[in-house]
Tab-separated table of C-alpha atoms and ligand atoms in Angstrom:
chain	number	residue	atom	x	y	z
A	506	UNK	CA	1.868	-118.968	-8.492
A	507	UNK	CA	1.252	-122.567	-7.306
A	508	UNK	CA	3.782	-122.163	-4.509
A	509	UNK	CA	2.144	-118.907	-3.569
A	510	UNK	CA	-1.330	-120.530	-3.504
A	511	UNK	CA	0.037	-123.351	-1.348
A	512	UNK	CA	1.428	-120.802	1.074
A	513	UNK	CA	-2.015	-119.314	1.447
A	514	UNK	CA	-3.157	-122.483	3.124
A	515	UNK	CA	-6.867	-123.184	2.940
A	516	UNK	CA	-8.842	-122.714	-0.252
A	517	UNK	CA	-11.171	-120.439	1.735
A	518	UNK	CA	-8.260	-118.072	2.452
A	519	UNK	CA	-7.248	-118.145	-1.194
A	520	UNK	CA	-10.823	-117.424	-2.267
A	521	UNK	CA	-11.122	-114.457	0.136
A	522	UNK	CA	-7.854	-113.009	-1.086
A	523	UNK	CA	-8.662	-113.391	-4.780
A	524	UNK	CA	-12.171	-111.970	-4.274
A	525	UNK	CA	-10.680	-108.979	-2.537
A	526	UNK	CA	-8.173	-108.447	-5.358
A	527	UNK	CA	-10.987	-108.800	-7.920
A	528	UNK	CA	-13.157	-106.248	-6.107
A	529	UNK	CA	-10.500	-103.666	-5.304
A	530	UNK	CA	-8.026	-103.411	-8.190
A	531	UNK	CA	-8.309	-100.358	-10.426
A	532	UNK	CA	-7.899	-102.484	-13.575
A	533	UNK	CA	-11.125	-103.876	-15.010
A	534	UNK	CA	-11.277	-107.679	-15.028
A	535	UNK	CA	-13.920	-109.533	-16.985
A	536	UNK	CA	-14.413	-113.145	-17.959
A	537	UNK	CA	-16.229	-114.146	-21.139
A	538	UNK	CA	-17.532	-117.578	-22.156
A	539	UNK	CA	-16.765	-119.447	-25.382
A	540	UNK	CA	-19.470	-117.489	-27.244
A	541	UNK	CA	-18.107	-114.148	-26.050
A	542	UNK	CA	-20.832	-113.384	-23.496
A	543	UNK	CA	-19.664	-111.674	-20.310
A	544	UNK	CA	-19.966	-114.072	-17.372
A	545	UNK	CA	-18.356	-111.961	-14.685
A	546	UNK	CA	-16.926	-108.478	-14.263
A	547	UNK	CA	-15.411	-106.536	-11.380
A	548	UNK	CA	-16.505	-103.078	-10.109
A	549	UNK	CA	-13.650	-101.351	-12.003
A	550	UNK	CA	-15.375	-102.298	-15.283
A	551	UNK	CA	-18.567	-100.615	-14.072
A	552	UNK	CA	-16.560	-97.459	-13.453
A	553	UNK	CA	-14.831	-97.533	-16.835
A	554	UNK	CA	-17.730	-98.593	-19.022
A	555	UNK	CA	-20.664	-96.939	-17.280
A	556	UNK	CA	-22.574	-100.262	-17.415
A	557	UNK	CA	-23.812	-101.711	-14.095
A	558	UNK	CA	-22.576	-105.267	-13.425
A	559	UNK	CA	-26.183	-106.577	-13.719
A	560	UNK	CA	-26.412	-105.034	-17.171
A	561	UNK	CA	-23.218	-106.799	-18.238
A	562	UNK	CA	-23.324	-110.326	-16.827
A	563	UNK	CA	-25.145	-112.673	-19.193
A	564	UNK	CA	-26.509	-109.654	-21.119
A	565	UNK	CA	-23.651	-108.195	-23.151
A	566	UNK	CA	-21.397	-109.707	-25.745
A	567	UNK	CA	-17.759	-108.592	-25.614
A	568	UNK	CA	-18.155	-107.035	-29.109
A	569	UNK	CA	-20.676	-104.580	-27.651
A	570	UNK	CA	-17.889	-103.167	-25.481
A	571	UNK	CA	-15.229	-103.023	-28.180
A	572	UNK	CA	-14.702	-100.267	-30.749
A	573	UNK	CA	-11.517	-101.759	-32.123
A	574	UNK	CA	-8.070	-102.844	-31.124
A	575	UNK	CA	-4.453	-102.431	-32.085
A	576	UNK	CA	-1.274	-104.306	-31.320
A	577	UNK	CA	1.909	-102.400	-30.578
A	578	UNK	CA	2.740	-102.675	-34.281
A	579	UNK	CA	-0.506	-101.941	-36.103
A	580	UNK	CA	-4.261	-101.437	-36.092
A	581	UNK	CA	-5.982	-104.808	-35.920
A	582	UNK	CA	-9.246	-105.908	-37.505
A	583	UNK	CA	-11.905	-108.245	-36.103
A	584	UNK	CA	-10.125	-111.055	-37.946
A	585	UNK	CA	-7.171	-110.632	-35.545
A	586	UNK	CA	-9.427	-110.320	-32.461
A	587	UNK	CA	-7.917	-111.313	-29.127
A	588	UNK	CA	-10.912	-113.580	-28.705
A	589	UNK	CA	-9.540	-115.846	-31.432
A	590	UNK	CA	-6.088	-116.124	-29.828
A	591	UNK	CA	-5.025	-118.314	-26.964
A	592	UNK	CA	-3.492	-115.311	-25.285
A	593	UNK	CA	-2.503	-111.749	-26.094
A	594	UNK	CA	-0.275	-110.349	-23.358
A	595	UNK	CA	-0.467	-106.761	-24.559
A	596	UNK	CA	-2.684	-104.806	-26.908
A	597	UNK	CA	-4.642	-101.576	-27.030
A	598	UNK	CA	-8.395	-101.590	-27.046
A	599	UNK	CA	-10.978	-98.868	-27.492
A	600	UNK	CA	-13.631	-99.628	-24.916
A	601	UNK	CA	-17.129	-98.514	-25.881
A	602	UNK	CA	-18.854	-96.994	-22.848
A	603	UNK	CA	-22.601	-97.161	-22.175
A	604	UNK	CA	-23.045	-93.621	-23.504
A	605	UNK	CA	-21.089	-94.461	-26.654
A	606	UNK	CA	-17.792	-92.792	-25.725
A	607	UNK	CA	-14.483	-94.123	-26.911
A	608	UNK	CA	-12.335	-95.036	-23.897
A	609	UNK	CA	-8.706	-96.027	-24.511
A	610	UNK	CA	-7.461	-99.011	-22.497
A	611	UNK	CA	-4.348	-101.155	-22.408
A	612	UNK	CA	-5.491	-104.775	-22.457
A	613	UNK	CA	-4.295	-108.322	-22.011
A	614	UNK	CA	-6.206	-111.540	-22.528
A	615	UNK	CA	-5.735	-115.235	-21.802
A	616	UNK	CA	-7.785	-118.429	-22.279
A	617	UNK	CA	-8.723	-120.289	-19.065
A	618	UNK	CA	-9.178	-123.787	-20.500
A	619	UNK	CA	-9.325	-125.503	-17.110
A	620	UNK	CA	-12.370	-123.517	-15.986
A	621	UNK	CA	-15.805	-124.760	-16.920
A	622	UNK	CA	-15.298	-125.712	-20.543
A	623	UNK	CA	-12.924	-122.859	-21.318
A	624	UNK	CA	-13.382	-119.174	-20.728
A	625	UNK	CA	-11.320	-116.092	-21.398
A	626	UNK	CA	-10.124	-113.460	-18.945
A	627	UNK	CA	-9.605	-109.907	-20.117
A	628	UNK	CA	-7.811	-107.245	-18.089
A	629	UNK	CA	-8.232	-103.598	-19.052
A	630	UNK	CA	-6.187	-100.670	-17.763
A	631	UNK	CA	-7.456	-97.103	-18.061
A	632	UNK	CA	-5.152	-95.200	-20.434
A	633	UNK	CA	-7.204	-92.030	-20.824
A	634	UNK	CA	-5.023	-89.965	-18.450
A	635	UNK	CA	-1.806	-91.244	-20.004
A	636	UNK	CA	-3.145	-90.598	-23.511
A	637	UNK	CA	-4.278	-87.112	-22.555
A	638	UNK	CA	-0.895	-86.376	-20.958
A	639	UNK	CA	0.906	-87.775	-23.987
A	640	UNK	CA	-1.246	-85.684	-26.331
A	641	UNK	CA	-0.532	-82.575	-24.267
A	642	UNK	CA	3.194	-83.321	-24.246
A	643	UNK	CA	3.132	-83.757	-28.016
A	644	UNK	CA	1.110	-80.557	-28.459
A	645	UNK	CA	3.583	-78.625	-26.275
A	646	UNK	CA	6.534	-80.037	-28.199
A	647	UNK	CA	4.935	-79.064	-31.487
A	648	UNK	CA	4.041	-75.545	-30.310
A	649	UNK	CA	7.544	-75.100	-28.947
A	650	UNK	CA	9.003	-76.204	-32.264
A	651	UNK	CA	6.729	-73.856	-34.235
A	652	UNK	CA	7.561	-70.898	-31.957
A	653	UNK	CA	11.322	-71.558	-32.179
A	654	UNK	CA	11.153	-71.960	-35.951
A	655	UNK	CA	9.130	-68.748	-36.258
A	656	UNK	CA	11.653	-66.810	-34.150
A	657	UNK	CA	14.596	-68.183	-36.158
A	658	UNK	CA	12.877	-67.219	-39.410
A	659	UNK	CA	12.062	-63.738	-38.108
A	660	UNK	CA	15.694	-63.335	-37.058
A	661	UNK	CA	16.870	-64.389	-40.516
A	662	UNK	CA	14.471	-62.102	-42.413
A	663	UNK	CA	15.248	-59.227	-40.047
A	664	UNK	CA	19.006	-59.588	-40.708
A	665	UNK	CA	18.466	-59.952	-44.467
A	666	UNK	CA	16.384	-56.784	-44.475
A	667	UNK	CA	18.896	-54.885	-42.386
A	668	UNK	CA	22.092	-56.108	-44.008
A	669	UNK	CA	20.762	-56.696	-47.534
A	670	UNK	CA	18.030	-54.270	-48.584
A	671	UNK	CA	19.015	-51.725	-45.900
A	672	UNK	CA	22.654	-51.622	-47.021
A	673	UNK	CA	21.675	-51.464	-50.695
A	674	UNK	CA	19.395	-48.484	-50.020
A	675	UNK	CA	22.195	-46.799	-48.070
A	676	UNK	CA	24.575	-47.217	-51.028
A	677	UNK	CA	21.938	-45.712	-53.359
A	678	UNK	CA	21.570	-42.769	-50.979
A	679	UNK	CA	25.330	-42.172	-50.903
A	680	UNK	CA	25.401	-42.334	-54.732
A	681	UNK	CA	22.530	-39.883	-54.979
A	682	UNK	CA	24.391	-37.487	-52.658
A	683	UNK	CA	27.350	-37.562	-55.007
A	684	UNK	CA	25.086	-36.960	-58.022
A	685	UNK	CA	23.293	-34.149	-56.126
A	686	UNK	CA	26.599	-32.369	-55.527
A	687	UNK	CA	27.517	-32.311	-59.220
A	688	UNK	CA	26.448	-29.536	-61.603
A	689	UNK	CA	22.833	-30.218	-62.557
A	690	UNK	CA	20.020	-28.263	-64.129
A	691	UNK	CA	17.441	-27.107	-61.581
A	692	UNK	CA	14.707	-29.611	-62.624
A	693	UNK	CA	17.205	-32.486	-62.510
A	694	UNK	CA	18.566	-31.372	-59.112
A	695	UNK	CA	15.005	-31.299	-57.782
A	696	UNK	CA	14.397	-34.758	-59.234
A	697	UNK	CA	17.501	-36.152	-57.513
A	698	UNK	CA	16.419	-34.530	-54.217
A	699	UNK	CA	13.008	-36.240	-54.503
A	700	UNK	CA	14.605	-39.619	-55.113
A	701	UNK	CA	16.946	-39.027	-52.154
A	702	UNK	CA	13.938	-38.372	-49.948
A	703	UNK	CA	12.087	-41.474	-51.180
A	704	UNK	CA	15.178	-43.608	-50.641
A	705	UNK	CA	15.635	-42.279	-47.096
A	706	UNK	CA	11.971	-43.043	-46.381
A	707	UNK	CA	12.320	-46.568	-47.764
A	708	UNK	CA	15.413	-47.025	-45.579
A	709	UNK	CA	13.451	-45.962	-42.499
A	710	UNK	CA	10.665	-48.363	-43.440
A	711	UNK	CA	13.068	-51.294	-43.863
A	712	UNK	CA	14.680	-50.447	-40.524
A	713	UNK	CA	11.247	-50.379	-38.843
A	714	UNK	CA	10.255	-53.706	-40.384
A	715	UNK	CA	13.541	-55.335	-39.332
A	716	UNK	CA	13.069	-54.017	-35.796
A	717	UNK	CA	9.501	-55.223	-35.589
A	718	UNK	CA	10.370	-58.663	-36.883
A	719	UNK	CA	13.072	-59.159	-34.300
A	720	UNK	CA	15.086	-56.373	-32.684
A	721	UNK	CA	18.798	-57.184	-32.755
A	722	UNK	CA	18.997	-55.568	-29.279
A	723	UNK	CA	17.187	-58.609	-27.899
A	724	UNK	CA	20.044	-60.889	-28.925
A	725	UNK	CA	22.895	-58.427	-28.534
A	726	UNK	CA	21.971	-56.450	-25.419
A	727	UNK	CA	19.207	-58.421	-23.723
A	728	UNK	CA	15.599	-58.158	-22.661
A	729	UNK	CA	15.567	-54.844	-20.794
A	730	UNK	CA	17.291	-52.733	-23.471
A	731	UNK	CA	15.036	-54.344	-26.105
A	732	UNK	CA	11.953	-53.518	-24.008
A	733	UNK	CA	13.123	-49.924	-23.502
A	734	UNK	CA	13.478	-49.461	-27.239
A	735	UNK	CA	10.053	-51.109	-27.826
A	736	UNK	CA	8.540	-48.701	-25.298
A	737	UNK	CA	10.090	-45.714	-27.078
A	738	UNK	CA	8.629	-46.855	-30.403
A	739	UNK	CA	5.199	-47.375	-28.828
A	740	UNK	CA	5.228	-43.959	-27.197
A	741	UNK	CA	6.113	-42.388	-30.542
A	742	UNK	CA	3.632	-44.375	-32.646
A	743	UNK	CA	0.604	-44.379	-30.317
A	744	UNK	CA	1.128	-41.231	-28.226
A	745	UNK	CA	1.035	-43.322	-25.041
A	746	UNK	CA	2.801	-42.489	-21.811
A	747	UNK	CA	4.629	-45.630	-20.693
A	748	UNK	CA	6.353	-46.008	-17.352
A	749	UNK	CA	8.847	-48.855	-16.893
A	750	UNK	CA	9.859	-49.742	-13.369
A	751	UNK	CA	12.617	-52.310	-12.811
A	752	UNK	CA	13.167	-54.122	-9.505
A	753	UNK	CA	16.007	-56.511	-8.705
A	754	UNK	CA	19.141	-57.435	-10.637
A	755	UNK	CA	19.533	-56.433	-14.247
A	756	UNK	CA	21.159	-59.251	-16.120
A	757	UNK	CA	20.900	-61.576	-19.085
A	758	UNK	CA	18.492	-64.526	-19.019
A	759	UNK	CA	18.365	-67.620	-21.218
A	760	UNK	CA	17.497	-66.678	-24.799
A	761	UNK	CA	14.172	-68.576	-24.679
A	762	UNK	CA	13.119	-66.658	-21.551
A	763	UNK	CA	14.116	-63.294	-23.020
A	764	UNK	CA	12.326	-64.003	-26.303
A	765	UNK	CA	9.144	-65.275	-24.617
A	766	UNK	CA	8.929	-62.329	-22.224
A	767	UNK	CA	9.633	-59.826	-24.993
A	768	UNK	CA	6.859	-61.305	-27.179
A	769	UNK	CA	4.370	-61.514	-24.270
A	770	UNK	CA	4.970	-57.900	-23.204
A	771	UNK	CA	4.856	-56.800	-26.865
A	772	UNK	CA	1.431	-58.479	-27.279
A	773	UNK	CA	0.084	-56.996	-24.019
A	774	UNK	CA	1.269	-53.538	-25.133
A	775	UNK	CA	-0.143	-53.998	-28.649
A	776	UNK	CA	-3.542	-55.013	-27.217
A	777	UNK	CA	-3.524	-52.013	-24.877
A	778	UNK	CA	-2.658	-49.687	-27.787
A	779	UNK	CA	-5.250	-51.276	-30.109
A	780	UNK	CA	-8.260	-51.707	-27.830
A	781	UNK	CA	-7.855	-50.087	-24.417
A	782	UNK	CA	-8.134	-46.414	-25.449
A	783	UNK	CA	-5.657	-45.892	-22.614
A	784	UNK	CA	-3.518	-42.821	-21.957
A	785	UNK	CA	-1.032	-44.487	-19.677
A	786	UNK	CA	0.680	-47.838	-19.517
A	787	UNK	CA	2.705	-49.105	-16.570
A	788	UNK	CA	5.222	-51.925	-16.802
A	789	UNK	CA	6.869	-53.412	-13.724
A	790	UNK	CA	9.751	-55.799	-14.289
A	791	UNK	CA	10.760	-57.771	-11.195
A	792	UNK	CA	13.714	-60.132	-10.934
A	793	UNK	CA	12.788	-62.167	-7.863
A	794	UNK	CA	15.859	-64.365	-8.202
A	795	UNK	CA	13.909	-67.620	-8.669
A	796	UNK	CA	11.362	-66.117	-11.038
A	797	UNK	CA	10.739	-63.148	-13.272
A	798	UNK	CA	7.462	-61.315	-12.847
A	799	UNK	CA	6.390	-58.736	-15.403
A	800	UNK	CA	3.184	-56.759	-14.949
A	801	UNK	CA	1.631	-54.660	-17.709
A	802	UNK	CA	-1.169	-52.351	-16.563
A	803	UNK	CA	-3.316	-50.045	-18.678
A	804	UNK	CA	-5.890	-47.517	-17.516
A	805	UNK	CA	-8.207	-48.192	-20.453
A	806	UNK	CA	-11.740	-49.480	-21.045
A	807	UNK	CA	-11.067	-53.094	-19.988
A	808	UNK	CA	-12.859	-56.175	-21.335
A	809	UNK	CA	-14.552	-59.435	-20.366
A	810	UNK	CA	-11.571	-61.828	-20.363
A	811	UNK	CA	-13.574	-65.063	-20.278
A	812	UNK	CA	-15.759	-63.975	-23.155
A	813	UNK	CA	-12.815	-62.849	-25.273
A	814	UNK	CA	-11.043	-66.171	-24.669
A	815	UNK	CA	-14.165	-68.213	-25.444
A	816	UNK	CA	-14.802	-66.194	-28.587
A	817	UNK	CA	-11.233	-66.987	-29.589
A	818	UNK	CA	-11.162	-64.621	-32.556
A	819	UNK	CA	-7.598	-63.499	-31.826
A	820	UNK	CA	-4.479	-65.516	-31.087
A	821	UNK	CA	-2.767	-62.951	-28.859
A	822	UNK	CA	-4.065	-63.964	-25.408
A	823	UNK	CA	-3.732	-67.661	-26.257
A	824	UNK	CA	-0.197	-67.151	-27.588
A	825	UNK	CA	0.888	-65.267	-24.443
A	826	UNK	CA	-0.279	-68.144	-22.230
A	827	UNK	CA	1.197	-70.796	-24.483
A	828	UNK	CA	4.631	-69.133	-24.519
A	829	UNK	CA	4.658	-68.819	-20.714
A	830	UNK	CA	3.434	-72.390	-20.199
A	831	UNK	CA	6.210	-73.779	-22.372
A	832	UNK	CA	8.664	-72.346	-19.827
A	833	UNK	CA	6.656	-73.560	-16.828
A	834	UNK	CA	5.234	-70.086	-16.246
A	835	UNK	CA	1.821	-68.452	-16.226
A	836	UNK	CA	-0.020	-65.434	-17.606
A	837	UNK	CA	-2.800	-64.011	-15.488
A	838	UNK	CA	-5.098	-61.517	-17.216
A	839	UNK	CA	-7.284	-59.407	-14.953
A	840	UNK	CA	-9.810	-57.076	-16.520
A	841	UNK	CA	-13.441	-56.053	-16.562
A	842	UNK	CA	-15.331	-53.551	-18.724
A	843	UNK	CA	-14.587	-50.048	-17.466
A	844	UNK	CA	-11.747	-51.132	-15.199
A	845	UNK	CA	-8.536	-51.233	-17.201
A	846	UNK	CA	-6.422	-54.343	-17.727
A	847	UNK	CA	-3.585	-55.964	-15.812
A	848	UNK	CA	-1.464	-58.723	-17.335
A	849	UNK	CA	0.837	-60.564	-14.914
A	850	UNK	CA	3.473	-62.869	-16.373
A	851	UNK	CA	5.523	-65.220	-14.225
A	852	UNK	CA	8.440	-67.192	-15.605
A	853	UNK	CA	10.428	-69.438	-13.257
A	854	UNK	CA	14.196	-69.353	-13.483
A	855	UNK	CA	15.983	-72.672	-13.123
A	856	UNK	CA	18.864	-72.765	-10.623
A	857	UNK	CA	21.567	-72.741	-13.275
A	858	UNK	CA	19.820	-69.842	-14.963
A	859	UNK	CA	20.016	-67.774	-11.811
A	860	UNK	CA	23.486	-68.765	-10.704
A	861	UNK	CA	25.849	-69.788	-13.460
A	862	UNK	CA	27.443	-67.938	-16.346
A	863	UNK	CA	24.134	-67.713	-18.279
A	864	UNK	CA	23.201	-64.708	-16.265
A	865	UNK	CA	25.920	-62.171	-16.696
A	866	UNK	CA	25.319	-59.237	-14.365
A	867	UNK	CA	24.559	-56.464	-16.790
A	868	UNK	CA	23.846	-53.119	-15.181
A	869	UNK	CA	21.793	-50.980	-17.491
B	1752	ATP	N1	-5.792	-54.322	-22.888
B	1752	ATP	C1	-7.003	-54.545	-23.448
B	1752	ATP	N2	-8.009	-53.655	-23.324
B	1752	ATP	C2	-9.217	-53.884	-23.883
B	1752	ATP	N3	-9.542	-54.992	-24.584
B	1752	ATP	C3	-8.590	-55.926	-24.744
B	1752	ATP	C4	-7.272	-55.766	-24.187
B	1752	ATP	N4	-6.546	-56.866	-24.480
B	1752	ATP	C5	-7.361	-57.659	-25.197
B	1752	ATP	N5	-8.577	-57.120	-25.365
B	1752	ATP	C6	-9.748	-57.736	-26.033
B	1752	ATP	O1	-9.552	-59.133	-26.112
B	1752	ATP	C7	-9.648	-59.590	-27.463
B	1752	ATP	C8	-8.726	-60.746	-27.697
B	1752	ATP	O2	-7.360	-60.310	-27.693
B	1752	ATP	P1	-6.268	-61.133	-28.512
B	1752	ATP	O3	-4.962	-60.465	-28.324
B	1752	ATP	O4	-6.394	-62.566	-28.144
B	1752	ATP	O5	-6.780	-61.019	-30.018
B	1752	ATP	P2	-6.614	-59.836	-31.065
B	1752	ATP	O6	-5.708	-58.775	-30.528
B	1752	ATP	O7	-8.010	-59.439	-31.452
B	1752	ATP	O8	-5.936	-60.554	-32.292
B	1752	ATP	P3	-4.363	-60.917	-32.445
B	1752	ATP	O9	-3.693	-60.709	-31.131
B	1752	ATP	O10	-4.364	-62.360	-32.860
B	1752	ATP	O11	-3.852	-60.004	-33.488
B	1752	ATP	C9	-9.406	-58.363	-28.303
B	1752	ATP	O12	-10.048	-58.447	-29.551
B	1752	ATP	C10	-9.970	-57.241	-27.450
B	1752	ATP	O13	-11.355	-57.139	-27.660
B	1753	MG	MG1	-3.833	-59.194	-29.706
């Protein structure tokens, strides 16, 4: 530093340079006296704290701008305050703004004993963007984890239902067939026939539940066959006419992409069946090589999207967006009362997902 100052030549040059640094850096720099009163502050502190420089210099104590601090290891109390240390190269501080907000900053402090009886310089760096980004990253990670865990659990329960309860019911049915073929009195024969019917119904129910939890076609055959079978079930259950149009290659995609798209389309179809009072549903599935675009259109009563999202009573619309976002994609919902609803989902495909062995060409 000394060598650098010497290089600068005259003290006037050095002063101009340091003043310029002080005025233009984005970090807030403030100097406090021995009592803790602010004696100088740069414009960046005005921006961060909301206080004008005239309201700070000689008028505010450093404690009025501090809501607490923490070192990299732990929360600190006022007893460990940077003000009592000779220097603290790195700590976190919660800056209190003029309107009382809590503003996270990364700070460093050092005593300046050679200046006017000893003062302290404090440098504050805005961490709000980093903290927000970190919070979002954490939130995404957590959501991703919850979604994956939920899918795994659904897969497990679906298999248990299919292979466990489903198989057991099938064995009972076979046994009842044998009993039904033996010589029985009429009332007993009728009784066996009733039980056979109930067992067959229970088997159907278990099969439906297993399918709804997680269709094995999604893992075994892929997204398009699973969607076709979902469409068939919807047409049967809700009396809807559903048209599926596929453009581009038909192939397998990474499991996370297939699962996310299946769940998003399933939710869009469920919403249309529940609320739209629609007769027809159109689904367009486009493989655009670098991205997958799926559009679900209904000709129903439509709704105010912004209001529904603000109201936030359901999780469906939020979940669709969250699933797409986790894969770097988007969900665009276009609707208005009386105008039907269009849901457009875009999921990007990474290079290796479009070119390597992940994507087996799979003509169906
Ligand atoms: N296709 C549609 N047609 C008409 N209204 C719709 C349609 N899709 C959604 N809505 C409206 O938007 C609201 C929010 O939908 P969302 O899927 O988020 O929640 P939900 O279906 O009510 O609950 P959940 O999905 O959590 O079971 C619905 O209650 C409904 O009023
Ligand atoms: Mg819903």
